[in-house]
Amino acid sequence: MSADLHDLPRSHDHALSRPAAGEVVALLGTPEVRALALRGFAGLRADEGTVPTAGIGLLCAWPRFFPWLDLAENLAFALPKATPFEREGLIANVLVRVGLAAQATQRPGTLSPEELLRLAIARLLLVRPRLLLIDEPFATLDTEARNRLAAFLPELCTQGRPAVVIATGSVEDALRLADRILVLPQQPGPVAFSLDNLLARPREEGSVGFVALRRELRRALDKEVRHAAPEVEAAA
């Protein structure tokens, strides 16, 4: 799909507008379309390669750090206005919260994929971005590691009340976390389906409401796949 998000017509209810402060929006659809939509929320065109950092935080599967600095030194860049005393205390506290206190003097290259993501979460907890973009960060991890790290997401989504956009292939993750869930079109056009998630938190997968909304979202996803299939075949 070559068009950028700015070329996708907005639906009549402005479903693709930037979330309000404290609102969590989940994007469901193909990985390519989800990535394209995230870039649009960040204010980027498809041909631009860098995510603007002012006020924007990103949690993805391959976070980047300065390899020649240790964990504490990497996190220090998230606190440019703090005094050395404040910085030391905040970094020590957040490393304890994400389970990396014992590795504070190690370099990122010594960490496992799960530990690197813990460090990325620690950085976001310090930065408190106004807009938080979450792009399938745990896709490469096993189920146990995913579950351990997913426990941090509610805190990330509420601390400082950022506007949050989550790109995910998991209907369950979308329902657990988001206030509004969008099924993105596979071809340029309006949002295929929009759902306001009014379930009370914490949201239990086995509850009647959760099961009903999961069924509704899966139906919308299947419908979008069927709708796009004839266009793909015609183009071939």
PDB file of C-alpha atoms in Angstrom:
ATOM      1  CA  MET A   1       0.000   0.000   0.000  1.00  0.00           C
ATOM      2  CA  SER A   2       1.793   3.120  -1.202  1.00  0.00           C
ATOM      3  CA  ALA A   3      -0.546   5.882  -0.025  1.00  0.00           C
ATOM      4  CA  ASP A   4       0.217   7.565   3.274  1.00  0.00           C
ATOM      5  CA  LEU A   5      -2.337   8.127   6.010  1.00  0.00           C
ATOM      6  CA  HIS A   6      -2.988  11.667   4.840  1.00  0.00           C
ATOM      7  CA  ASP A   7      -4.343  10.206   1.581  1.00  0.00           C
ATOM      8  CA  LEU A   8      -6.823   7.977   3.410  1.00  0.00           C
ATOM      9  CA  PRO A   9     -10.232   9.678   3.535  1.00  0.00           C
ATOM     10  CA  ARG A  10     -11.312  10.443   7.078  1.00  0.00           C
ATOM     11  CA  SER A  11     -14.546   8.810   8.133  1.00  0.00           C
ATOM     12  CA  HIS A  12     -17.476  11.062   8.978  1.00  0.00           C
ATOM     13  CA  ASP A  13     -16.791  10.787  12.726  1.00  0.00           C
ATOM     14  CA  HIS A  14     -13.091  11.642  12.364  1.00  0.00           C
ATOM     15  CA  ALA A  15     -12.108   8.169  13.611  1.00  0.00           C
ATOM     16  CA  LEU A  16      -8.483   8.716  12.590  1.00  0.00           C
ATOM     17  CA  SER A  17      -8.032  11.994  14.427  1.00  0.00           C
ATOM     18  CA  ARG A  18      -5.391  12.162  17.162  1.00  0.00           C
ATOM     19  CA  PRO A  19      -6.676  10.775  20.488  1.00  0.00           C
ATOM     20  CA  ALA A  20      -7.445  13.123  23.334  1.00  0.00           C
ATOM     21  CA  ALA A  21      -5.207  13.236  26.398  1.00  0.00           C
ATOM     22  CA  GLY A  22      -5.814  10.082  28.420  1.00  0.00           C
ATOM     23  CA  GLU A  23      -7.540   8.274  25.551  1.00  0.00           C
ATOM     24  CA  VAL A  24      -6.262   4.913  24.278  1.00  0.00           C
ATOM     25  CA  VAL A  25      -6.969   3.982  20.653  1.00  0.00           C
ATOM     26  CA  ALA A  26      -6.156   0.550  19.225  1.00  0.00           C
ATOM     27  CA  LEU A  27      -5.568  -0.117  15.519  1.00  0.00           C
ATOM     28  CA  LEU A  28      -6.424  -3.513  14.047  1.00  0.00           C
ATOM     29  CA  GLY A  29      -5.581  -4.546  10.495  1.00  0.00           C
ATOM     30  CA  THR A  30      -2.648  -5.816   8.445  1.00  0.00           C
ATOM     31  CA  PRO A  31       0.862  -4.994   9.761  1.00  0.00           C
ATOM     32  CA  GLU A  32       1.567  -2.718   6.788  1.00  0.00           C
ATOM     33  CA  VAL A  33      -1.591  -0.676   7.263  1.00  0.00           C
ATOM     34  CA  ARG A  34      -1.096  -0.455  11.033  1.00  0.00           C
ATOM     35  CA  ALA A  35       2.465   0.823  10.568  1.00  0.00           C
ATOM     36  CA  LEU A  36       1.274   3.369   8.019  1.00  0.00           C
ATOM     37  CA  ALA A  37      -1.419   4.621  10.369  1.00  0.00           C
ATOM     38  CA  LEU A  38       1.057   4.982  13.245  1.00  0.00           C
ATOM     39  CA  ARG A  39       3.275   7.163  11.063  1.00  0.00           C
ATOM     40  CA  GLY A  40       0.277   9.307  10.281  1.00  0.00           C
ATOM     41  CA  PHE A  41      -0.543   9.748  13.958  1.00  0.00           C
ATOM     42  CA  ALA A  42       3.094  10.792  14.493  1.00  0.00           C
ATOM     43  CA  GLY A  43       2.691  13.434  11.778  1.00  0.00           C
ATOM     44  CA  LEU A  44       4.946  11.676   9.255  1.00  0.00           C
ATOM     45  CA  ARG A  45       4.508  10.998   5.572  1.00  0.00           C
ATOM     46  CA  ALA A  46       5.239   7.521   4.192  1.00  0.00           C
ATOM     47  CA  ASP A  47       8.564   8.659   2.676  1.00  0.00           C
ATOM     48  CA  GLU A  48       9.938  10.155   5.888  1.00  0.00           C
ATOM     49  CA  GLY A  49      12.225   7.951   7.920  1.00  0.00           C
ATOM     50  CA  THR A  50      12.476   9.511  11.375  1.00  0.00           C
ATOM     51  CA  VAL A  51       9.866   9.710  14.109  1.00  0.00           C
ATOM     52  CA  PRO A  52       9.813  13.219  15.627  1.00  0.00           C
ATOM     53  CA  THR A  53      10.753  12.934  19.280  1.00  0.00           C
ATOM     54  CA  ALA A  54       9.288  16.088  20.830  1.00  0.00           C
ATOM     55  CA  GLY A  55       6.445  14.896  23.015  1.00  0.00           C
ATOM     56  CA  ILE A  56       6.239  11.506  21.277  1.00  0.00           C
ATOM     57  CA  GLY A  57       7.192   8.151  22.798  1.00  0.00           C
ATOM     58  CA  LEU A  58       7.491   4.886  20.874  1.00  0.00           C
ATOM     59  CA  LEU A  59       7.447   1.336  22.190  1.00  0.00           C
ATOM     60  CA  CYS A  60       8.340  -1.189  19.495  1.00  0.00           C
ATOM     61  CA  ALA A  61       9.926  -4.629  19.200  1.00  0.00           C
ATOM     62  CA  TRP A  62      13.459  -3.290  18.558  1.00  0.00           C
ATOM     63  CA  PRO A  63      14.147  -0.306  20.838  1.00  0.00           C
ATOM     64  CA  ARG A  64      17.406   1.583  20.315  1.00  0.00           C
ATOM     65  CA  PHE A  65      19.912   2.746  22.898  1.00  0.00           C
ATOM     66  CA  PHE A  66      23.449   4.130  22.954  1.00  0.00           C
ATOM     67  CA  PRO A  67      25.522   0.900  22.979  1.00  0.00           C
ATOM     68  CA  TRP A  68      28.585   2.514  24.573  1.00  0.00           C
ATOM     69  CA  LEU A  69      26.648   3.706  27.649  1.00  0.00           C
ATOM     70  CA  ASP A  70      25.333   1.618  30.531  1.00  0.00           C
ATOM     71  CA  LEU A  71      21.634   1.370  31.364  1.00  0.00           C
ATOM     72  CA  ALA A  72      21.614   4.209  33.892  1.00  0.00           C
ATOM     73  CA  GLU A  73      23.525   6.490  31.518  1.00  0.00           C
ATOM     74  CA  ASN A  74      21.081   5.721  28.705  1.00  0.00           C
ATOM     75  CA  LEU A  75      18.136   6.592  30.917  1.00  0.00           C
ATOM     76  CA  ALA A  76      19.777   9.840  31.979  1.00  0.00           C
ATOM     77  CA  PHE A  77      19.054  11.256  28.512  1.00  0.00           C
ATOM     78  CA  ALA A  78      15.345  11.060  29.332  1.00  0.00           C
ATOM     79  CA  LEU A  79      15.833  13.572  32.183  1.00  0.00           C
ATOM     80  CA  PRO A  80      17.748  16.544  30.713  1.00  0.00           C
ATOM     81  CA  LYS A  81      16.288  19.080  33.145  1.00  0.00           C
ATOM     82  CA  ALA A  82      16.713  17.059  36.351  1.00  0.00           C
ATOM     83  CA  THR A  83      19.507  17.760  38.825  1.00  0.00           C
ATOM     84  CA  PRO A  84      22.113  14.997  39.223  1.00  0.00           C
ATOM     85  CA  PHE A  85      20.573  14.066  42.598  1.00  0.00           C
ATOM     86  CA  GLU A  86      17.033  13.935  41.156  1.00  0.00           C
ATOM     87  CA  ARG A  87      18.227  11.998  38.116  1.00  0.00           C
ATOM     88  CA  GLU A  88      19.986   9.375  40.215  1.00  0.00           C
ATOM     89  CA  GLY A  89      16.913   8.785  42.363  1.00  0.00           C
ATOM     90  CA  LEU A  90      14.452   8.630  39.483  1.00  0.00           C
ATOM     91  CA  ILE A  91      16.623   6.219  37.481  1.00  0.00           C
ATOM     92  CA  ALA A  92      17.249   3.949  40.462  1.00  0.00           C
ATOM     93  CA  ASN A  93      13.509   3.853  41.178  1.00  0.00           C
ATOM     94  CA  VAL A  94      12.429   3.064  37.616  1.00  0.00           C
ATOM     95  CA  LEU A  95      15.067   0.341  37.198  1.00  0.00           C
ATOM     96  CA  VAL A  96      13.677  -1.352  40.307  1.00  0.00           C
ATOM     97  CA  ARG A  97      10.136  -1.066  38.910  1.00  0.00           C
ATOM     98  CA  VAL A  98      11.063  -2.827  35.652  1.00  0.00           C
ATOM     99  CA  GLY A  99      13.303  -5.411  37.301  1.00  0.00           C
ATOM    100  CA  LEU A 100      16.669  -4.148  36.015  1.00  0.00           C
ATOM    101  CA  ALA A 101      18.221  -2.701  39.178  1.00  0.00           C
ATOM    102  CA  ALA A 102      20.974  -5.324  39.240  1.00  0.00           C
ATOM    103  CA  GLN A 103      21.986  -4.504  35.639  1.00  0.00           C
ATOM    104  CA  ALA A 104      22.245  -0.720  36.004  1.00  0.00           C
ATOM    105  CA  THR A 105      25.951  -0.656  35.094  1.00  0.00           C
ATOM    106  CA  GLN A 106      25.669  -3.083  32.177  1.00  0.00           C
ATOM    107  CA  ARG A 107      25.514  -2.008  28.549  1.00  0.00           C
ATOM    108  CA  PRO A 108      22.464  -2.637  26.354  1.00  0.00           C
ATOM    109  CA  GLY A 109      24.317  -5.204  24.243  1.00  0.00           C
ATOM    110  CA  THR A 110      24.445  -7.571  27.221  1.00  0.00           C
ATOM    111  CA  LEU A 111      20.661  -7.639  27.654  1.00  0.00           C
ATOM    112  CA  SER A 112      18.158 -10.174  26.384  1.00  0.00           C
ATOM    113  CA  PRO A 113      15.293  -9.018  24.071  1.00  0.00           C
ATOM    114  CA  GLU A 114      12.936  -9.001  27.062  1.00  0.00           C
ATOM    115  CA  GLU A 115      15.364  -6.941  29.147  1.00  0.00           C
ATOM    116  CA  LEU A 116      15.797  -4.429  26.307  1.00  0.00           C
ATOM    117  CA  LEU A 117      12.052  -3.932  26.246  1.00  0.00           C
ATOM    118  CA  ARG A 118      12.037  -3.479  30.011  1.00  0.00           C
ATOM    119  CA  LEU A 119      14.640  -0.747  29.512  1.00  0.00           C
ATOM    120  CA  ALA A 120      12.466   0.862  26.817  1.00  0.00           C
ATOM    121  CA  ILE A 121       9.499   0.812  29.203  1.00  0.00           C
ATOM    122  CA  ALA A 122      11.671   2.394  31.920  1.00  0.00           C
ATOM    123  CA  ARG A 123      12.635   5.193  29.522  1.00  0.00           C
ATOM    124  CA  LEU A 124       8.996   5.887  28.678  1.00  0.00           C
ATOM    125  CA  LEU A 125       8.025   5.922  32.353  1.00  0.00           C
ATOM    126  CA  LEU A 126      10.625   8.664  32.827  1.00  0.00           C
ATOM    127  CA  VAL A 127       9.814  10.658  29.681  1.00  0.00           C
ATOM    128  CA  ARG A 128       6.016  10.730  30.127  1.00  0.00           C
ATOM    129  CA  PRO A 129       5.291  11.582  26.464  1.00  0.00           C
ATOM    130  CA  ARG A 130       2.198  13.500  25.398  1.00  0.00           C
ATOM    131  CA  LEU A 131       1.625  10.996  22.576  1.00  0.00           C
ATOM    132  CA  LEU A 132       2.565   7.337  23.081  1.00  0.00           C
ATOM    133  CA  LEU A 133       2.753   5.020  20.054  1.00  0.00           C
ATOM    134  CA  ILE A 134       2.866   1.279  20.783  1.00  0.00           C
ATOM    135  CA  ASP A 135       3.727  -0.976  17.830  1.00  0.00           C
ATOM    136  CA  GLU A 136       3.485  -4.725  18.606  1.00  0.00           C
ATOM    137  CA  PRO A 137       6.425  -4.519  21.022  1.00  0.00           C
ATOM    138  CA  PHE A 138       6.204  -8.093  22.292  1.00  0.00           C
ATOM    139  CA  ALA A 139       5.685  -9.892  18.975  1.00  0.00           C
ATOM    140  CA  THR A 140       9.092 -11.624  19.078  1.00  0.00           C
ATOM    141  CA  LEU A 141       8.759 -12.904  22.669  1.00  0.00           C
ATOM    142  CA  ASP A 142       7.336 -16.157  23.991  1.00  0.00           C
ATOM    143  CA  THR A 143       3.970 -16.198  25.759  1.00  0.00           C
ATOM    144  CA  GLU A 144       5.371 -15.991  29.296  1.00  0.00           C
ATOM    145  CA  ALA A 145       7.597 -13.023  28.477  1.00  0.00           C
ATOM    146  CA  ARG A 146       4.729 -11.285  26.666  1.00  0.00           C
ATOM    147  CA  ASN A 147       2.508 -11.677  29.705  1.00  0.00           C
ATOM    148  CA  ARG A 148       5.193 -10.348  32.058  1.00  0.00           C
ATOM    149  CA  LEU A 149       5.795  -7.235  29.984  1.00  0.00           C
ATOM    150  CA  ALA A 150       2.140  -6.669  29.096  1.00  0.00           C
ATOM    151  CA  ALA A 151       1.533  -6.033  32.795  1.00  0.00           C
ATOM    152  CA  PHE A 152       3.379  -2.699  32.368  1.00  0.00           C
ATOM    153  CA  LEU A 153       1.126  -1.438  29.564  1.00  0.00           C
ATOM    154  CA  PRO A 154      -1.795  -0.202  31.702  1.00  0.00           C
ATOM    155  CA  GLU A 155       0.632   1.933  33.719  1.00  0.00           C
ATOM    156  CA  LEU A 156       2.256   3.308  30.561  1.00  0.00           C
ATOM    157  CA  CYS A 157      -1.165   4.176  29.169  1.00  0.00           C
ATOM    158  CA  THR A 158      -2.305   6.031  32.287  1.00  0.00           C
ATOM    159  CA  GLN A 159       0.799   7.652  33.828  1.00  0.00           C
ATOM    160  CA  GLY A 160       0.701  11.293  32.841  1.00  0.00           C
ATOM    161  CA  ARG A 161      -2.474  10.679  30.788  1.00  0.00           C
ATOM    162  CA  PRO A 162      -0.840  10.574  27.344  1.00  0.00           C
ATOM    163  CA  ALA A 163      -2.805  10.143  24.148  1.00  0.00           C
ATOM    164  CA  VAL A 164      -2.071   6.505  23.233  1.00  0.00           C
ATOM    165  CA  VAL A 165      -2.225   4.682  19.903  1.00  0.00           C
ATOM    166  CA  ILE A 166      -1.657   0.925  19.957  1.00  0.00           C
ATOM    167  CA  ALA A 167      -1.064  -0.964  16.698  1.00  0.00           C
ATOM    168  CA  THR A 168      -1.767  -4.639  17.350  1.00  0.00           C
ATOM    169  CA  GLY A 169      -2.818  -7.854  15.685  1.00  0.00           C
ATOM    170  CA  SER A 170      -4.452  -9.043  18.909  1.00  0.00           C
ATOM    171  CA  VAL A 171      -8.161  -8.406  19.383  1.00  0.00           C
ATOM    172  CA  GLU A 172      -7.763  -9.396  23.039  1.00  0.00           C
ATOM    173  CA  ASP A 173      -4.997  -6.825  23.688  1.00  0.00           C
ATOM    174  CA  ALA A 174      -7.085  -4.140  21.990  1.00  0.00           C
ATOM    175  CA  LEU A 175     -10.100  -4.919  24.163  1.00  0.00           C
ATOM    176  CA  ARG A 176      -8.070  -5.048  27.376  1.00  0.00           C
ATOM    177  CA  LEU A 177      -6.365  -1.688  26.833  1.00  0.00           C
ATOM    178  CA  ALA A 178      -8.253   0.592  24.439  1.00  0.00           C
ATOM    179  CA  ASP A 179     -11.145   3.002  24.828  1.00  0.00           C
ATOM    180  CA  ARG A 180     -11.693   3.055  21.074  1.00  0.00           C
ATOM    181  CA  ILE A 181     -10.821   0.313  18.571  1.00  0.00           C
ATOM    182  CA  LEU A 182     -10.478   0.888  14.830  1.00  0.00           C
ATOM    183  CA  VAL A 183     -10.430  -1.788  12.133  1.00  0.00           C
ATOM    184  CA  LEU A 184      -8.329  -0.233   9.359  1.00  0.00           C
ATOM    185  CA  PRO A 185      -9.133  -0.713   5.670  1.00  0.00           C
ATOM    186  CA  GLN A 186      -6.728  -2.775   3.573  1.00  0.00           C
ATOM    187  CA  GLN A 187      -7.274  -0.388   0.653  1.00  0.00           C
ATOM    188  CA  PRO A 188      -7.445   3.447   0.789  1.00  0.00           C
ATOM    189  CA  GLY A 189     -10.791   4.434   2.227  1.00  0.00           C
ATOM    190  CA  PRO A 190     -12.674   5.195   5.446  1.00  0.00           C
ATOM    191  CA  VAL A 191     -12.090   3.248   8.637  1.00  0.00           C
ATOM    192  CA  ALA A 192     -13.727  -0.151   8.135  1.00  0.00           C
ATOM    193  CA  PHE A 193     -15.159  -0.365  11.659  1.00  0.00           C
ATOM    194  CA  SER A 194     -15.015   1.684  14.862  1.00  0.00           C
ATOM    195  CA  LEU A 195     -15.905   0.398  18.320  1.00  0.00           C
ATOM    196  CA  ASP A 196     -16.181   2.377  21.560  1.00  0.00           C
ATOM    197  CA  ASN A 197     -15.060   0.060  24.337  1.00  0.00           C
ATOM    198  CA  LEU A 198     -17.194   0.815  27.408  1.00  0.00           C
ATOM    199  CA  LEU A 199     -16.244  -2.280  29.410  1.00  0.00           C
ATOM    200  CA  ALA A 200     -15.244  -1.497  32.986  1.00  0.00           C
ATOM    201  CA  ARG A 201     -11.611  -2.120  33.980  1.00  0.00           C
ATOM    202  CA  PRO A 202     -10.061  -4.531  34.720  1.00  0.00           C
ATOM    203  CA  ARG A 203     -11.414  -6.335  31.669  1.00  0.00           C
ATOM    204  CA  GLU A 204     -11.676 -10.101  32.043  1.00  0.00           C
ATOM    205  CA  GLU A 205     -11.408 -12.185  28.860  1.00  0.00           C
ATOM    206  CA  GLY A 206     -14.051 -14.615  30.045  1.00  0.00           C
ATOM    207  CA  SER A 207     -16.700 -11.991  30.827  1.00  0.00           C
ATOM    208  CA  VAL A 208     -19.894 -11.856  28.769  1.00  0.00           C
ATOM    209  CA  GLY A 209     -19.189  -8.330  27.531  1.00  0.00           C
ATOM    210  CA  PHE A 210     -15.599  -9.127  26.546  1.00  0.00           C
ATOM    211  CA  VAL A 211     -16.657 -12.223  24.589  1.00  0.00           C
ATOM    212  CA  ALA A 212     -19.422 -10.300  22.798  1.00  0.00           C
ATOM    213  CA  LEU A 213     -17.116  -7.456  21.737  1.00  0.00           C
ATOM    214  CA  ARG A 214     -14.388  -9.885  20.672  1.00  0.00           C
ATOM    215  CA  ARG A 215     -16.911 -11.645  18.435  1.00  0.00           C
ATOM    216  CA  GLU A 216     -17.998  -8.304  16.965  1.00  0.00           C
ATOM    217  CA  LEU A 217     -14.424  -7.227  16.213  1.00  0.00           C
ATOM    218  CA  ARG A 218     -13.475 -10.546  14.648  1.00  0.00           C
ATOM    219  CA  ARG A 219     -16.571 -10.333  12.477  1.00  0.00           C
ATOM    220  CA  ALA A 220     -15.525  -6.849  11.335  1.00  0.00           C
ATOM    221  CA  LEU A 221     -11.987  -8.045  10.557  1.00  0.00           C
ATOM    222  CA  ASP A 222     -13.274 -11.006   8.548  1.00  0.00           C
ATOM    223  CA  LYS A 223     -15.646  -8.731   6.654  1.00  0.00           C
ATOM    224  CA  GLU A 224     -12.804  -6.363   5.749  1.00  0.00           C
ATOM    225  CA  VAL A 225     -10.656  -9.257   4.489  1.00  0.00           C
ATOM    226  CA  ARG A 226     -13.520 -10.505   2.313  1.00  0.00           C
ATOM    227  CA  HIS A 227     -14.203  -6.983   1.056  1.00  0.00           C
ATOM    228  CA  ALA A 228     -10.578  -6.430   0.058  1.00  0.00           C
ATOM    229  CA  ALA A 229     -10.097  -9.844  -1.581  1.00  0.00           C
ATOM    230  CA  PRO A 230     -12.035  -9.116  -4.836  1.00  0.00           C
ATOM    231  CA  GLU A 231     -10.057  -5.876  -5.347  1.00  0.00           C
ATOM    232  CA  VAL A 232      -6.770  -7.744  -4.898  1.00  0.00           C
ATOM    233  CA  GLU A 233      -7.847 -10.436  -7.354  1.00  0.00           C
ATOM    234  CA  ALA A 234      -8.960  -7.826  -9.888  1.00  0.00           C
ATOM    235  CA  ALA A 235      -5.628  -6.028  -9.638  1.00  0.00           C
ATOM    236  CA  ALA A 236      -3.802  -9.326 -10.242  1.00  0.00           C
TER     237      ALA A 236
END
